[in-house]
CSV table of C-alpha atoms and ligand atoms in Angstrom, one decimal:
chain,number,residue,atom,x,y,z
A,23,MET,CA,87.5,77.0,65.7
A,24,SER,CA,85.4,79.9,64.7
A,25,THR,CA,83.4,82.0,67.1
A,26,VAL,CA,80.1,80.9,65.6
A,27,GLU,CA,81.1,77.2,65.9
A,28,ARG,CA,82.0,77.7,69.6
A,29,GLN,CA,78.7,79.6,70.3
A,30,ALA,CA,76.8,76.6,68.9
A,31,LYS,CA,78.5,74.3,71.4
A,32,ILE,CA,77.2,76.2,74.4
A,33,ARG,CA,73.8,74.9,75.7
A,34,MET,CA,71.8,77.1,78.0
A,35,VAL,CA,69.5,74.6,79.8
A,36,LEU,CA,66.3,75.7,81.6
A,37,VAL,CA,64.9,73.0,83.8
A,38,ASN,CA,61.1,72.8,84.5
A,39,THR,CA,60.5,76.4,83.9
A,40,THR,CA,57.1,77.5,85.3
A,41,HIS,CA,56.7,80.9,83.7
A,42,PRO,CA,56.9,81.1,79.9
A,43,GLY,CA,57.8,84.8,80.2
A,44,ASN,CA,61.1,83.7,81.7
A,45,ILE,CA,61.8,81.4,78.7
A,46,GLY,CA,61.2,84.3,76.4
A,47,GLY,CA,63.4,86.6,78.6
A,48,ALA,CA,66.2,83.9,78.6
A,49,ALA,CA,66.0,83.6,74.8
A,50,ARG,CA,66.5,87.3,74.4
A,51,ALA,CA,69.4,87.4,76.9
A,52,ILE,CA,71.1,84.5,75.1
A,53,LYS,CA,70.8,86.1,71.7
A,54,ASN,CA,71.9,89.6,73.0
A,55,MET,CA,75.1,87.9,74.1
A,56,GLY,CA,75.7,86.0,70.8
A,57,LEU,CA,74.6,82.6,72.0
A,58,THR,CA,72.0,80.4,70.2
A,59,GLU,CA,71.3,77.1,71.9
A,60,LEU,CA,68.4,77.1,74.3
A,61,TYR,CA,67.4,73.7,75.8
A,62,LEU,CA,64.1,73.3,77.7
A,63,VAL,CA,63.6,70.4,80.1
A,64,GLN,CA,59.9,69.8,80.6
A,65,PRO,CA,58.8,73.4,80.5
A,66,ARG,CA,55.3,73.8,82.1
A,67,GLU,CA,53.9,75.8,79.2
A,68,PHE,CA,55.7,75.9,75.9
A,69,PRO,CA,55.2,77.1,73.1
A,70,ALA,CA,53.4,80.1,74.7
A,71,PRO,CA,52.5,83.5,73.5
A,72,ARG,CA,54.0,85.1,76.6
A,73,ALA,CA,57.4,83.5,75.8
A,74,VAL,CA,57.2,85.0,72.2
A,75,TRP,CA,56.3,88.4,73.5
A,76,ARG,CA,59.2,88.5,76.0
A,77,ALA,CA,61.7,87.2,73.5
A,78,ALA,CA,61.1,90.2,71.3
A,79,GLY,CA,63.7,90.0,68.4
A,80,ALA,CA,64.9,86.6,69.7
A,81,ARG,CA,62.0,84.6,68.4
A,82,ASP,CA,64.4,82.5,66.3
A,83,VAL,CA,66.1,81.3,69.4
A,84,LEU,CA,62.7,80.2,70.8
A,85,ALA,CA,61.7,78.6,67.5
A,86,ASN,CA,65.0,76.6,67.5
A,87,ALA,CA,64.8,75.7,71.2
A,88,THR,CA,65.3,72.0,71.9
A,89,VAL,CA,62.6,70.6,74.2
A,90,VAL,CA,63.5,67.4,76.1
A,91,GLU,CA,62.1,65.3,78.9
A,92,THR,CA,65.1,64.9,81.1
A,93,VAL,CA,68.2,66.8,82.2
A,94,ASP,CA,70.2,63.7,81.0
A,95,GLU,CA,69.0,64.3,77.5
A,96,ALA,CA,69.8,68.0,77.6
A,97,ILE,CA,73.4,67.3,78.7
A,98,GLU,CA,74.0,64.3,76.5
A,99,GLY,CA,77.4,64.6,74.7
A,100,CYS,CA,78.6,67.5,76.9
A,101,GLY,CA,82.1,67.3,78.3
A,102,LEU,CA,81.5,70.1,80.8
A,103,VAL,CA,78.3,70.7,82.8
A,104,VAL,CA,78.0,73.7,85.1
A,105,GLY,CA,75.0,74.1,87.5
A,106,THR,CA,73.8,77.4,88.9
A,107,SER,CA,72.9,77.8,92.5
A,108,ALA,CA,71.3,80.7,94.3
A,109,ARG,CA,72.3,79.4,97.8
A,110,GLU,CA,74.8,77.2,99.6
A,111,ARG,CA,74.2,73.4,99.6
A,112,ARG,CA,74.9,70.8,102.2
A,113,ILE,CA,77.7,68.9,100.5
A,114,PRO,CA,80.0,71.6,98.9
A,115,TRP,CA,80.9,71.2,95.3
A,116,PRO,CA,83.7,72.8,93.3
A,117,LEU,CA,82.5,76.4,93.1
A,118,ILE,CA,83.5,79.0,90.4
A,119,ASN,CA,82.4,82.6,90.1
A,120,PRO,CA,80.6,84.0,87.0
A,121,ARG,CA,83.8,85.3,85.5
A,122,GLN,CA,85.6,82.0,85.8
A,123,CYS,CA,82.5,80.3,84.5
A,124,GLY,CA,82.4,82.4,81.4
A,125,GLU,CA,86.1,81.8,80.7
A,126,ARG,CA,85.9,78.1,81.3
A,127,ILE,CA,82.8,77.7,79.1
A,128,TRP,CA,84.4,79.6,76.3
A,129,GLN,CA,87.7,77.8,76.5
A,130,GLU,CA,86.2,74.3,76.7
A,131,ALA,CA,83.7,75.0,73.9
A,132,SER,CA,86.7,74.9,71.6
A,133,SER,CA,86.9,71.1,72.1
A,134,HIS,CA,83.5,69.8,73.3
A,135,ASP,CA,79.9,70.7,74.0
A,136,VAL,CA,79.2,72.4,77.3
A,137,ALA,CA,76.0,72.9,79.3
A,138,LEU,CA,74.9,75.5,81.8
A,139,LEU,CA,71.9,74.4,83.9
A,140,PHE,CA,69.3,76.8,85.4
A,141,GLY,CA,66.7,75.7,87.9
A,142,ARG,CA,63.1,76.1,88.7
A,143,GLU,CA,61.8,79.6,89.7
A,144,ASP,CA,60.6,78.3,93.1
A,145,ARG,CA,63.2,75.8,94.2
A,146,GLY,CA,66.2,75.9,91.8
A,147,LEU,CA,67.9,72.6,90.7
A,148,THR,CA,67.5,69.4,92.7
A,149,ASN,CA,70.5,67.9,94.5
A,150,SER,CA,70.6,65.0,92.0
A,151,GLU,CA,70.7,67.5,89.1
A,152,LEU,CA,73.4,69.5,90.9
A,153,HIS,CA,75.4,66.3,91.4
A,154,LYS,CA,75.7,65.8,87.7
A,155,CYS,CA,77.7,69.0,87.4
A,156,HIS,CA,81.5,69.5,87.3
A,157,TYR,CA,81.2,72.9,88.9
A,158,HIS,CA,78.6,75.1,90.5
A,159,VAL,CA,78.4,78.8,89.8
A,160,HIS,CA,76.9,81.3,92.2
A,161,ILE,CA,76.2,84.9,91.2
A,162,PRO,CA,77.5,86.8,94.3
A,163,SER,CA,74.3,88.6,95.1
A,164,ASN,CA,73.1,90.1,98.3
A,165,PRO,CA,73.2,87.3,100.9
A,166,ASP,CA,70.0,88.6,102.4
A,167,TYR,CA,68.2,88.4,99.1
A,168,SER,CA,70.3,86.2,96.9
A,169,SER,CA,67.9,84.8,94.3
A,170,LEU,CA,67.7,86.5,90.9
A,171,ASN,CA,64.9,86.3,88.5
A,172,LEU,CA,65.7,83.2,86.2
A,173,ALA,CA,66.0,85.2,83.0
A,174,THR,CA,68.2,87.8,84.8
A,175,ALA,CA,70.5,85.0,86.0
A,176,VAL,CA,70.7,83.7,82.4
A,177,GLN,CA,71.6,87.3,81.3
A,178,VAL,CA,74.5,87.7,83.8
A,179,LEU,CA,76.1,84.3,83.0
A,180,ALA,CA,75.6,84.8,79.2
A,181,TYR,CA,77.3,88.2,79.5
A,182,GLU,CA,80.3,86.6,81.2
A,183,VAL,CA,80.6,84.1,78.3
A,184,ARG,CA,80.4,87.1,76.0
A,185,MET,CA,83.2,88.9,77.9
A,186,ALA,CA,85.3,85.7,77.7
A,187,SER,CA,84.8,85.5,74.0
A,188,LEU,CA,85.9,89.1,73.5
A,189,ALA,CA,88.9,88.5,75.7
A,190,ASN,CA,89.7,85.5,73.6
A,191,GLU,CA,89.5,87.6,70.4
A,192,ALA,CA,91.9,90.1,71.9
A,193,GLY,CA,94.3,87.2,72.7
A,194,GLU,CA,93.8,87.7,76.4
A,195,LEU,CA,92.3,84.3,77.3
A,196,PRO,CA,94.7,81.4,78.0
A,197,VAL,CA,94.1,78.5,75.6
A,198,MET,CA,93.2,75.1,77.0
A,199,ASP,CA,95.9,72.5,77.4
A,200,ASP,CA,96.0,69.9,74.6
A,201,TRP,CA,94.8,66.4,75.7
A,202,ASP,CA,95.4,63.2,73.8
A,203,GLN,CA,91.9,61.8,74.5
A,204,PRO,CA,88.4,63.3,74.2
A,205,LEU,CA,86.9,64.0,77.6
A,206,ALA,CA,84.2,61.8,78.9
A,207,THR,CA,80.7,63.1,78.3
A,208,ALA,CA,77.8,63.4,80.7
A,209,ASP,CA,76.3,60.2,79.4
A,210,ASP,CA,79.6,58.3,79.7
A,211,LEU,CA,79.7,59.4,83.3
A,212,GLU,CA,76.1,58.4,84.1
A,213,LEU,CA,76.8,54.9,82.8
A,214,PHE,CA,80.1,54.8,84.8
A,215,HIS,CA,78.3,55.9,88.0
A,216,ASP,CA,75.6,53.3,87.5
A,217,HIS,CA,78.2,50.6,86.9
A,218,LEU,CA,80.1,51.7,90.0
A,219,ALA,CA,77.0,51.7,92.2
A,220,GLU,CA,76.1,48.2,90.9
A,221,THR,CA,79.6,46.9,91.6
A,222,MET,CA,79.8,48.4,95.0
A,223,ALA,CA,76.4,46.8,95.9
A,224,ALA,CA,77.6,43.4,94.5
A,225,LEU,CA,80.8,43.7,96.6
A,226,LYS,CA,78.6,44.5,99.6
A,227,PHE,CA,80.7,47.6,99.9
A,228,TYR,CA,77.5,49.6,100.1
A,229,ASP,CA,73.9,48.9,100.9
A,230,PRO,CA,71.5,50.4,98.3
A,231,ASP,CA,68.9,50.7,101.0
A,232,ASN,CA,71.1,52.7,103.2
A,233,PRO,CA,73.4,54.7,100.8
A,234,LYS,CA,74.2,57.6,103.1
A,235,GLN,CA,76.3,60.0,101.1
A,236,LEU,CA,78.6,57.5,99.5
A,237,ILE,CA,77.2,57.8,96.0
A,238,THR,CA,77.2,61.6,96.1
A,239,ARG,CA,80.8,61.6,97.3
A,240,MET,CA,81.8,59.2,94.6
A,241,ARG,CA,80.2,61.5,92.0
A,242,ARG,CA,82.0,64.5,93.4
A,243,LEU,CA,85.3,62.7,93.4
A,244,PHE,CA,85.1,61.5,89.8
A,245,ASN,CA,83.5,64.8,88.5
A,246,ARG,CA,86.5,66.6,90.0
A,247,THR,CA,89.0,64.5,88.0
A,248,ARG,CA,87.6,65.3,84.6
A,249,MET,CA,88.2,61.8,83.3
A,250,ASP,CA,88.7,61.2,79.6
A,251,LYS,CA,86.9,58.5,77.6
A,252,MET,CA,89.8,56.1,77.8
A,253,GLU,CA,90.0,56.5,81.6
A,254,VAL,CA,86.3,55.8,81.9
A,255,SER,CA,86.5,52.6,79.9
A,256,MET,CA,89.6,51.5,81.8
A,257,LEU,CA,87.7,51.9,85.1
A,258,ARG,CA,84.7,50.1,83.8
A,259,GLY,CA,86.9,47.3,82.7
A,260,LEU,CA,88.1,47.1,86.3
A,261,LEU,CA,84.6,47.0,87.6
A,262,THR,CA,83.6,44.3,85.2
A,263,ALA,CA,86.6,42.2,86.2
A,264,ALA,CA,85.8,42.7,89.9
A,265,THR,CA,82.2,41.5,89.4
A,266,ARG,CA,83.3,38.6,87.3
A,267,THR,CA,85.7,37.5,90.1
A,268,ILE,CA,83.1,37.6,92.9
A,269,LYS,CA,80.6,35.7,90.8
A,270,LYS,CA,83.0,32.8,90.4
B,318,LIG,N1,64.4,79.6,95.5
B,318,LIG,C1,65.3,79.0,94.6
B,318,LIG,C2,65.8,80.1,93.7
B,318,LIG,C3,65.6,79.8,92.3
B,318,LIG,S1,65.9,81.1,91.3
B,318,LIG,C4,66.5,78.4,95.3
B,318,LIG,O1,66.6,78.6,96.5
B,318,LIG,O2,67.3,77.7,94.7
B,318,LIG,C5,65.8,80.3,89.7
B,318,LIG,C6,67.1,80.0,89.0
B,318,LIG,O3,67.8,81.3,88.7
B,318,LIG,C7,68.1,79.3,89.9
B,318,LIG,O4,67.9,77.9,89.9
B,318,LIG,C8,69.4,79.6,89.1
B,318,LIG,O5,69.4,78.9,87.9
B,318,LIG,C9,69.2,81.1,88.8
B,318,LIG,N2,69.7,82.0,89.9
B,318,LIG,C10,69.0,82.8,90.6
B,318,LIG,N3,69.8,83.5,91.5
B,318,LIG,C11,71.1,83.0,91.3
B,318,LIG,C12,72.3,83.3,91.8
B,318,LIG,N4,72.5,84.2,92.8
B,318,LIG,N5,73.4,82.6,91.3
B,318,LIG,C13,73.3,81.7,90.4
B,318,LIG,N6,72.1,81.4,89.8
B,318,LIG,C14,71.0,82.0,90.2
């Protein structure tokens, strides 16, 4: 697959951005590093003159940005979703560093769409957004002052994707293993998790009014296994059979 085709499979997703200047700054950062796909989930103010001003020569990236209502729409069709985090969270998630993130994104973009999620300026990504991700990435900043400006964080991670693409051109990046089935996409996984939760409730294995951390832990378990589409439909078949049996 050509470099341009891979670049087009990498979505940089900005969630609920408050300051349009950051959207412009992110567009510029993305284009500088050879990427093209900017997704905006409910930006507070967009289109906006301040975004255009900060984008400088990257107005085309802004003009082509995809604006959506939900994170689920932004990651639809993606086989890999990575969430950024400026701090540690309660339930740990598989964590990669920016270099590993760049490499993984570039490798996986050869076979499916990938998304990198960026959070709100004031409070980052919500837990439920972070729990949709296969990996979290943290830029190892000063622990006493860990939060980067949003567009700056986009710059750092886009740079790592660039470095991985150059390493790949030089033959220095390992190629991904071949797999016989396409990987499950974010939307396949959402449907699977809904189905799993419904079935667990029907089996009285879990009480929807008192879920504790079961759902989160199930998400973490299945996100870690990187299921393919056939594995998801197999498990959904099993859930359907279980429900049918208890209804009898
Ligand atoms: N106060 C927020 C920080 C948000 S910073 C919080 O505690 O989560 C805005 C966004 O920039 C973050 O959601 C993330 O996408 C990115 N970002 C900032 N610093 C980062 C870091 N050290 N590592 C990874 N992403 C970072």
